[in-house]
Short mmCIF file of C-alpha atoms in Angstrom, two decimals:
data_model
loop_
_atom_site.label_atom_id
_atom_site.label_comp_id
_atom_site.label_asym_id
_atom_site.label_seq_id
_atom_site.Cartn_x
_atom_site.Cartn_y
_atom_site.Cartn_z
CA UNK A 21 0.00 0.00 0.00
CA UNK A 22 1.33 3.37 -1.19
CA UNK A 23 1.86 5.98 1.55
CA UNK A 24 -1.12 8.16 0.00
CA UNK A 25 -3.30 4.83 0.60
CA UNK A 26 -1.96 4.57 3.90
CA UNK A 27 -3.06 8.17 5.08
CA UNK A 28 -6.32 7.84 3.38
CA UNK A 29 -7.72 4.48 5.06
CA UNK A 30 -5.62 5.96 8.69
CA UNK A 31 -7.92 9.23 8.47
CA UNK A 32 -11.31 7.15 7.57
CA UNK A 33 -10.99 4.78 10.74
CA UNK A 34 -9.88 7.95 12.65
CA UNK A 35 -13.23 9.42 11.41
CA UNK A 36 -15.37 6.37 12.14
CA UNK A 37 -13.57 5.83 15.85
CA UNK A 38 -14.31 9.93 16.60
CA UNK A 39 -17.86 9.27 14.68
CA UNK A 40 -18.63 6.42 17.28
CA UNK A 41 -17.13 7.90 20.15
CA UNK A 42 -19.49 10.89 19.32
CA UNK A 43 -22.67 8.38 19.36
CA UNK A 44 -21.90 6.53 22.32
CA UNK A 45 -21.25 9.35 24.37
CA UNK A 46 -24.83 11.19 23.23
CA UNK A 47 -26.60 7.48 23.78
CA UNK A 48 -25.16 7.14 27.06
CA UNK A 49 -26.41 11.11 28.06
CA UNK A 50 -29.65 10.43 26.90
CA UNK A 51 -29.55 6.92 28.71
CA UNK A 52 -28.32 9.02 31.82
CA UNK A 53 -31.04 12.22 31.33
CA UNK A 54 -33.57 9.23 30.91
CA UNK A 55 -32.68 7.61 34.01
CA UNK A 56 -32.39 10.58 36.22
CA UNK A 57 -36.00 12.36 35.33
CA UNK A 58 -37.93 8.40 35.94
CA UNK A 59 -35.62 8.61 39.28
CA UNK A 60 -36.64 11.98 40.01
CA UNK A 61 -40.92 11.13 39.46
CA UNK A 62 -40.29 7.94 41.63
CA UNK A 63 -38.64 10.04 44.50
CA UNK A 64 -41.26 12.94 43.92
CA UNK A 65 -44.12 10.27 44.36
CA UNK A 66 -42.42 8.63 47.00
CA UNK A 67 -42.42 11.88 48.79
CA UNK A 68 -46.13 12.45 48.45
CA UNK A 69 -46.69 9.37 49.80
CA UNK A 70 -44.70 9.87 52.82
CA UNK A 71 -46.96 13.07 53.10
CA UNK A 72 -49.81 10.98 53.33
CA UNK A 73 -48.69 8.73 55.61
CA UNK A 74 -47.94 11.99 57.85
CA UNK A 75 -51.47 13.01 57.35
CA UNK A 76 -52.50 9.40 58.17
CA UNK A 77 -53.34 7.95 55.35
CA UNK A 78 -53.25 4.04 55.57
CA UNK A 79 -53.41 3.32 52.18
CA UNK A 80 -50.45 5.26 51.45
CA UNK A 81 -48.33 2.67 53.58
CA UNK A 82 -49.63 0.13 51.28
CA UNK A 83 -48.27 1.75 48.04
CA UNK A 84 -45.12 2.65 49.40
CA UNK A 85 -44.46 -1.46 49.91
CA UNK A 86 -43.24 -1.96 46.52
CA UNK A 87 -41.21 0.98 46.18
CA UNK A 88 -39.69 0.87 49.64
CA UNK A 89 -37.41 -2.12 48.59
CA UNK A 90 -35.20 0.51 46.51
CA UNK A 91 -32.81 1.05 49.89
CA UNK A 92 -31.24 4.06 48.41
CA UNK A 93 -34.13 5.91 46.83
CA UNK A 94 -36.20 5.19 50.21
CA UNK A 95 -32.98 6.85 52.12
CA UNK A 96 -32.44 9.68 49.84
CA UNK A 97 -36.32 10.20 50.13
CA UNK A 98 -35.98 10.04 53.95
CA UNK A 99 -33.35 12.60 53.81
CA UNK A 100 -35.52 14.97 51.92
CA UNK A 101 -38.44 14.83 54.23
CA UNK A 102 -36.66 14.18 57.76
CA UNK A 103 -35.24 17.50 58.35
CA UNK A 104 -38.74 19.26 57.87
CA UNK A 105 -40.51 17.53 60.02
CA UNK A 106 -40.74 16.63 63.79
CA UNK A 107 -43.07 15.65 66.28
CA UNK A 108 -46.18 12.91 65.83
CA UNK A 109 -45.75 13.66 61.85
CA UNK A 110 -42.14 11.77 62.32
CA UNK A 111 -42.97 9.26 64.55
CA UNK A 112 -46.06 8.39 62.30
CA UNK A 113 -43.68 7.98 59.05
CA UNK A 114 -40.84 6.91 60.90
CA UNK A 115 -43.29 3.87 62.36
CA UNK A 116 -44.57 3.12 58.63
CA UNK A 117 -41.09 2.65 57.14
CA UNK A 118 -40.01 0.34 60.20
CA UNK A 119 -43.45 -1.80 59.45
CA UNK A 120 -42.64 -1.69 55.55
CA UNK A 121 -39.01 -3.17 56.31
CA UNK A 122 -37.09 -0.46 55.71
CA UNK A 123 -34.68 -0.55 58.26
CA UNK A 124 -33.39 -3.60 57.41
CA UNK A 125 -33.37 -2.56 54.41
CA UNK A 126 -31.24 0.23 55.14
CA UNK A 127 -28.88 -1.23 57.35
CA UNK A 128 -28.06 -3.88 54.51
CA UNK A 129 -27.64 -1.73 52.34
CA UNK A 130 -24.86 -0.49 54.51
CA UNK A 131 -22.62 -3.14 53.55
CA UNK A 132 -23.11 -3.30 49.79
CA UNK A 133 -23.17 -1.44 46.61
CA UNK A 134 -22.60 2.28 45.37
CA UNK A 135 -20.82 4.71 47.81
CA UNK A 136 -22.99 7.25 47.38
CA UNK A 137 -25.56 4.75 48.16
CA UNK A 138 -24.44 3.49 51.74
CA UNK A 139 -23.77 7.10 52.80
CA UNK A 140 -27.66 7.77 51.82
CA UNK A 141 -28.29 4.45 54.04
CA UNK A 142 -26.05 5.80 56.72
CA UNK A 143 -27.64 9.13 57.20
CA UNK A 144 -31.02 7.63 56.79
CA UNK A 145 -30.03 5.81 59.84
CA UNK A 146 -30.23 8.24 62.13
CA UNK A 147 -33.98 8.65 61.47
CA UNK A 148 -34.45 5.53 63.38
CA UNK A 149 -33.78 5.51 67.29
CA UNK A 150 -33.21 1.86 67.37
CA UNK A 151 -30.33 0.13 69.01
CA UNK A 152 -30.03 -2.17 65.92
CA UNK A 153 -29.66 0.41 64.02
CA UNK A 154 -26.90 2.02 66.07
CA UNK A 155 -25.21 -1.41 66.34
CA UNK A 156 -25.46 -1.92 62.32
CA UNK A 157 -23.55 1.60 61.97
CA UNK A 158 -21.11 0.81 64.85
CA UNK A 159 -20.24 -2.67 62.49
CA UNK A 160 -20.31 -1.07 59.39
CA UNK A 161 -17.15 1.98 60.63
CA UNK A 162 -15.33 -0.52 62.33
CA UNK A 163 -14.51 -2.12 58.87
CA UNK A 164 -15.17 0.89 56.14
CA UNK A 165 -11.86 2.28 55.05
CA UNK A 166 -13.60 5.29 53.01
CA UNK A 167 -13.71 8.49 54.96
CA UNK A 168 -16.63 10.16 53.65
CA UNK A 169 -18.89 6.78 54.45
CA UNK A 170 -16.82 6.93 58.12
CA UNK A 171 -18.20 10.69 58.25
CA UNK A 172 -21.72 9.62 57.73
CA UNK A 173 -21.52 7.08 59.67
CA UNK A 174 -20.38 9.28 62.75
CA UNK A 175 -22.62 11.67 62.18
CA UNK A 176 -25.59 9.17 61.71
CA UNK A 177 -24.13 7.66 65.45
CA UNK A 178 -24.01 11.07 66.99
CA UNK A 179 -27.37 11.90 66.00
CA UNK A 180 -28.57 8.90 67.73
CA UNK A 181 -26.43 9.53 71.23
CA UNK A 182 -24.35 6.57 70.11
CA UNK A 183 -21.29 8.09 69.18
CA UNK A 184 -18.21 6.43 70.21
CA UNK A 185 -15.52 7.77 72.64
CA UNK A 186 -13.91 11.26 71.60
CA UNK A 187 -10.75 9.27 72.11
CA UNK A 188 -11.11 6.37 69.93
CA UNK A 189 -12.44 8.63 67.44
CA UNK A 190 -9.54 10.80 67.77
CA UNK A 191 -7.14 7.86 68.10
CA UNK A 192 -8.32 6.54 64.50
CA UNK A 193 -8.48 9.84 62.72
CA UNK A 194 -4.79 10.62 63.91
CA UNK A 195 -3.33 7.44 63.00
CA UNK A 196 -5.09 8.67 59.49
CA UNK A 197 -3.40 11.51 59.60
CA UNK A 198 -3.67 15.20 59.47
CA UNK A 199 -5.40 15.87 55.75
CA UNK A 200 -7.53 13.09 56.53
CA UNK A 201 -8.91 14.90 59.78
CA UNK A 202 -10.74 17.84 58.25
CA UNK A 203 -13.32 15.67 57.13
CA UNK A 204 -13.88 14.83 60.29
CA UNK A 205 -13.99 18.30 61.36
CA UNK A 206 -17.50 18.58 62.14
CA UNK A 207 -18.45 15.71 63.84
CA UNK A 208 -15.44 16.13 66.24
CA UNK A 209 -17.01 19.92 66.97
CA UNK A 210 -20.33 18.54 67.57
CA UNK A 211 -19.14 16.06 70.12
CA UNK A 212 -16.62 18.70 71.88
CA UNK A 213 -19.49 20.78 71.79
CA UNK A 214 -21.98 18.79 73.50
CA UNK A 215 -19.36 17.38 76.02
CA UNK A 216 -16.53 19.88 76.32
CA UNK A 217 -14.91 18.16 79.56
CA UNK A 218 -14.08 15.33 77.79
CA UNK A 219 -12.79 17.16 75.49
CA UNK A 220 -10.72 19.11 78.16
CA UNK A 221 -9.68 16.28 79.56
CA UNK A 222 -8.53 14.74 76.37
CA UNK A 223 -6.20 17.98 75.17
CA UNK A 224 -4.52 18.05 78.65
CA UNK A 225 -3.85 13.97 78.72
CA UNK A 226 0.05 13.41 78.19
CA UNK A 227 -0.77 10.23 75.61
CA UNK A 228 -2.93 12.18 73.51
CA UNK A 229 -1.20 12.66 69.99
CA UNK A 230 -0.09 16.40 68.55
CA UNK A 231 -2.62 15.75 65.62
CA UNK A 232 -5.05 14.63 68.62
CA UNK A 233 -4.71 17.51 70.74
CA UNK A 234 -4.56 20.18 67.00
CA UNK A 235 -8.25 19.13 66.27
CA UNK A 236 -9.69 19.33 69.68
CA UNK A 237 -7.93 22.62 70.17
CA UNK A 238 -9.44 23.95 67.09
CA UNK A 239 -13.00 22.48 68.47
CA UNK A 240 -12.66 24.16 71.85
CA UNK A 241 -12.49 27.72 70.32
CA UNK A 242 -15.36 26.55 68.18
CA UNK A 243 -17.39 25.10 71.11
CA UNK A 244 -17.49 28.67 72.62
CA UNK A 245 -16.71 27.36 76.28
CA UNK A 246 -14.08 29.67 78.44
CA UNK A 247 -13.38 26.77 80.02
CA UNK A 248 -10.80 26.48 77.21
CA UNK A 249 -8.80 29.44 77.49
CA UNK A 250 -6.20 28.15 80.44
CA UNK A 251 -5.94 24.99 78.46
CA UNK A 252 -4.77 26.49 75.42
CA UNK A 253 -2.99 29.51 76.73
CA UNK A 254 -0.89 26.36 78.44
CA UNK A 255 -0.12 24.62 75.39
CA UNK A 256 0.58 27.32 73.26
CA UNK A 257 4.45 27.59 73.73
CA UNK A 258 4.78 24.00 72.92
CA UNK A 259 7.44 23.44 70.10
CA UNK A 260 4.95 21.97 67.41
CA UNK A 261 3.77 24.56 64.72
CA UNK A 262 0.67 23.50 63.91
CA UNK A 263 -0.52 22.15 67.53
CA UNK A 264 0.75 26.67 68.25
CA UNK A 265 -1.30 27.42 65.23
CA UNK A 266 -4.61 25.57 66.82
CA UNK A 267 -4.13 26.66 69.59
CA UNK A 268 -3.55 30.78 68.84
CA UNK A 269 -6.61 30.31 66.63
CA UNK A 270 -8.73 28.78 68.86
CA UNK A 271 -8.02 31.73 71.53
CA UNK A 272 -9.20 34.17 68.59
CA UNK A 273 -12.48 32.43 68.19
CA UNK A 274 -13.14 32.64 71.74
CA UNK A 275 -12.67 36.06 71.69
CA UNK A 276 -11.71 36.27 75.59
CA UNK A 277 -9.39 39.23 77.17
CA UNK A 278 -7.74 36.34 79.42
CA UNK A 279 -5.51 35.12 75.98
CA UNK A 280 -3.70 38.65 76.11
CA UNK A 281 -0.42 37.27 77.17
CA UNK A 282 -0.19 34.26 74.84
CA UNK A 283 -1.26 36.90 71.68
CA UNK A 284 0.98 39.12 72.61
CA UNK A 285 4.14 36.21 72.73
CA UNK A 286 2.36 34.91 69.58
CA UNK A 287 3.30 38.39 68.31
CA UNK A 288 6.65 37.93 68.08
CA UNK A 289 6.85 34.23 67.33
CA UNK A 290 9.48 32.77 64.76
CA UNK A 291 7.00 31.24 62.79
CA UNK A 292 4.95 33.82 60.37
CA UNK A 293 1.64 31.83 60.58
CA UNK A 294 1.82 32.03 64.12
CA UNK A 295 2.49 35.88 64.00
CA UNK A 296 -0.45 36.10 61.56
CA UNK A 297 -2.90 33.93 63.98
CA UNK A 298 -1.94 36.05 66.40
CA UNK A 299 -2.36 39.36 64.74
CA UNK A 300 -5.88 38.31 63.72
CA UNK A 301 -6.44 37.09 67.51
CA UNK A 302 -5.80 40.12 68.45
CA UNK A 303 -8.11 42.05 66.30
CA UNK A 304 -10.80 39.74 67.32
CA UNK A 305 -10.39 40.12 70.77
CA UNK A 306 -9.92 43.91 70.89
CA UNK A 307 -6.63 43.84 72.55
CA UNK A 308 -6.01 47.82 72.27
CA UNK A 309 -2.41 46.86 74.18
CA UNK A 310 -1.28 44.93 71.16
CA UNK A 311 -1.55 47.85 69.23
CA UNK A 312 2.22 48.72 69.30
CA UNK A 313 3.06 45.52 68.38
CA UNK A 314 0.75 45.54 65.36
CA UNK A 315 2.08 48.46 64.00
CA UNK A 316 6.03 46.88 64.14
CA UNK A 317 4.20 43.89 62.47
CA UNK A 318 3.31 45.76 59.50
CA UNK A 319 6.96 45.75 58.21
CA UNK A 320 7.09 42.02 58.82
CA UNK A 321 8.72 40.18 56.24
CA UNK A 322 5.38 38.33 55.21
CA UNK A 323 2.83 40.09 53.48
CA UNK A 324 0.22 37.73 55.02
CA UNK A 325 0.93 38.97 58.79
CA UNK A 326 0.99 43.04 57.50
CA UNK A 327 -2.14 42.40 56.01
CA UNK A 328 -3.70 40.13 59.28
CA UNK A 329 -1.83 43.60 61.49
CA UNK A 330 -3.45 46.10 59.34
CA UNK A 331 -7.04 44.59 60.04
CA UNK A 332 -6.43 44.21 63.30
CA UNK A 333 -5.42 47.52 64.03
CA UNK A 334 -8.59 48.75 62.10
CA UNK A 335 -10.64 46.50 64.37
CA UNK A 336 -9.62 48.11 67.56
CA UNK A 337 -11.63 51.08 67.20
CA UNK A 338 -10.26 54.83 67.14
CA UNK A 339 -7.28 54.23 68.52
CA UNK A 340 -6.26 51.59 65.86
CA UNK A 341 -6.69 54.25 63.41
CA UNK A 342 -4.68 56.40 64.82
CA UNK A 343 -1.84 54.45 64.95
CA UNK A 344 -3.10 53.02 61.11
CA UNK A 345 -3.05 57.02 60.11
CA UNK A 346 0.48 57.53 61.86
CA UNK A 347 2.10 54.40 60.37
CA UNK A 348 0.04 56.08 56.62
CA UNK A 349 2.60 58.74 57.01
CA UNK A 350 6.35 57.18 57.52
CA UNK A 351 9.28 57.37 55.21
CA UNK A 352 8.90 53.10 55.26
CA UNK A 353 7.34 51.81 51.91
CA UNK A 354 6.18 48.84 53.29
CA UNK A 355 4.51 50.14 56.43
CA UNK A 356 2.86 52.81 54.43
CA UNK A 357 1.41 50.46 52.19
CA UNK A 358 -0.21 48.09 54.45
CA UNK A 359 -1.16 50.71 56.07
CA UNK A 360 -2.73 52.60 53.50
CA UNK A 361 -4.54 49.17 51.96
CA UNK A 362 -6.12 48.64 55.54
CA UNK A 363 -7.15 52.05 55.95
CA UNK A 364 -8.54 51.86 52.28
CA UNK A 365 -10.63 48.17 53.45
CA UNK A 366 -12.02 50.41 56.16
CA UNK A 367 -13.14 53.20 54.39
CA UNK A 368 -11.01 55.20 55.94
CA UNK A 369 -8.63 57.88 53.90
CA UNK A 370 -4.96 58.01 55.27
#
């Protein structure tokens, strides 16, 4: 075959492969579009029928049997209706589905198929105060390896008061690592919030782990309990970045005058994300005696803490202003820059 033949048949079988790439992916959308608006009528009736059921119809329960066996459109359903409701209405549904089957469903369906499908099960779950429920979610974490399932799980657990020990969960999350921990962000804050003496007790424990003690101490400031503030202001000087980080942070969200002295030492800190927690600390908590310090931190060799120092300063009122206006005016580029751009953010003219 000549090399003219050779391009010619090469660009035909290039055309038919693109030509029947093209068709299979427009079958497969309008298999998928198909597929999603018959799953979107069957969740839409299955809705109304839970309505019923709320209003006490009987025969609703009855036509709900057949499409109750779907686990995950029955939890997805479940999760659309739960959170509005409360009261008799929920009891009466809730007492339906658990005639129906559904639970077991549910908690099978844990186990087995789609992801996205035993995180609907998971958080459908919690719906159900029963303690084989609780025990079927307790079964299911102890073996799932995927985080976001884990998450749902906890979360599904703490919303029926059967969460596990702040330390276990801890425990597991550090051995996980860091990165893996902010998804479990907010089911650690729930659980510090609702029990912040455990919580307390875990952060000052020698044997807890640096990532252990990092997340609780960013949950304490969260949880809004003073409590806190000795605790942290303790373990701030501790040599580990991040577990400084937390715990400066933390102090910030709690907004309490008592963290003056560990702001101002986080102030002049080594590390520039410390000095920038800090500066931002001390703009939250109105600590007018930081001012001075603020206004040396706006020639810091990081733009991020001149920036976190100029907001500060224009967050303590007039007299941060004032010393924003003064440091507006020096011969030093950099201070009068951050100075300027904070006085600008405030509306203020230098």
């Amino acid at each position: 075959m000549s090399l003219l033949g050779f391009l010619w048949w090469g660009s035909i079988v290039l055309g038919a492969a693109a030509l029947a790439w093209m068709v299979w992916l427009i079958t497969a959308r309008l298999v998928r579009a198909r597929r999603d608006a018959r799953l979107g009528l069957d969740q839409a009736r299955m809705r109304r029928l839970f309505l019923e059921i709320m209003d006490g119809h009987v025969e609703a329960a009855r036509q709900l049997n057949g499409p109750s066996r779907r686990a995950r459109l029955t939890a997805e359903a479940i999760l659309d209706i739960a959170g509005l409701v409360r009261g008799h209405e929920r009891e009466r549904l809730t007492s339906a589905l658990a005639g129906l089957g559904v639970e077991d469903r549910l908690r099978r369906r844990l186990r087995r198929g789609s992801r996205a499908g035993r995180i609907a099960a998971a958080e459908a779950l919690a719906v159900f105060p029963n303690p084989a429920n609780a025990a079927a979610l307790r079964q299911a974490l102890a073996v799932a390896r995927d985080p976001e399932f884990r998450v749902a799980a906890l979360n599904a657990l703490l919303a029926l008061d059967q969460a596990p020990p702040l330390w276990d969960l801890l425990a597991d999350v550090s051995s996980r690592g860091l990165q893996d921990s902010l998804l479990y962000e907010s089911v650690v804050r729930a659980m510090v919030a609702r029990s912040p003496e455990q919580a307390l007790t875990v952060f000052r424990d020698p044997a807890a782990s640096v990532v252990m003690r990092t997340i609780v101490a960013d949950a304490l400031g969260r949880s809004g309990d003073y409590r806190a503030v000795p605790a942290l202001m303790a373990a701030f000087p501790e040599a580990d970045l991040e577990l400084r980080i937390a715990c400066i942070r933390a102090l910030g969200v709690l907004a309490h005058p008592a963290a003056e002295p560990a702001v101002i030492a986080g102030l002049s800190d080594q590390a520039w994300e410390v000095r920038a927690a800090s500066a931002e600390a001390a703009g939250r908590i109105g600590l007018v005696s930081a001012a001075p310090l603020l206004v040396q931190a706006l020639a810091d060799g990081v733009w991020w803490v001149r920036f976190r120092s100029g907001e500060a300063l224009s967050a303590l009122g007039e007299k941060g202003v004032a010393s924003l206006r003064l440091a507006a005016g020096v011969d030093q580029d950099v201070v009068r820059r951050a100075a300027s751009l904070a006085l600008a953010e405030r509306g203020v003219s230098a």
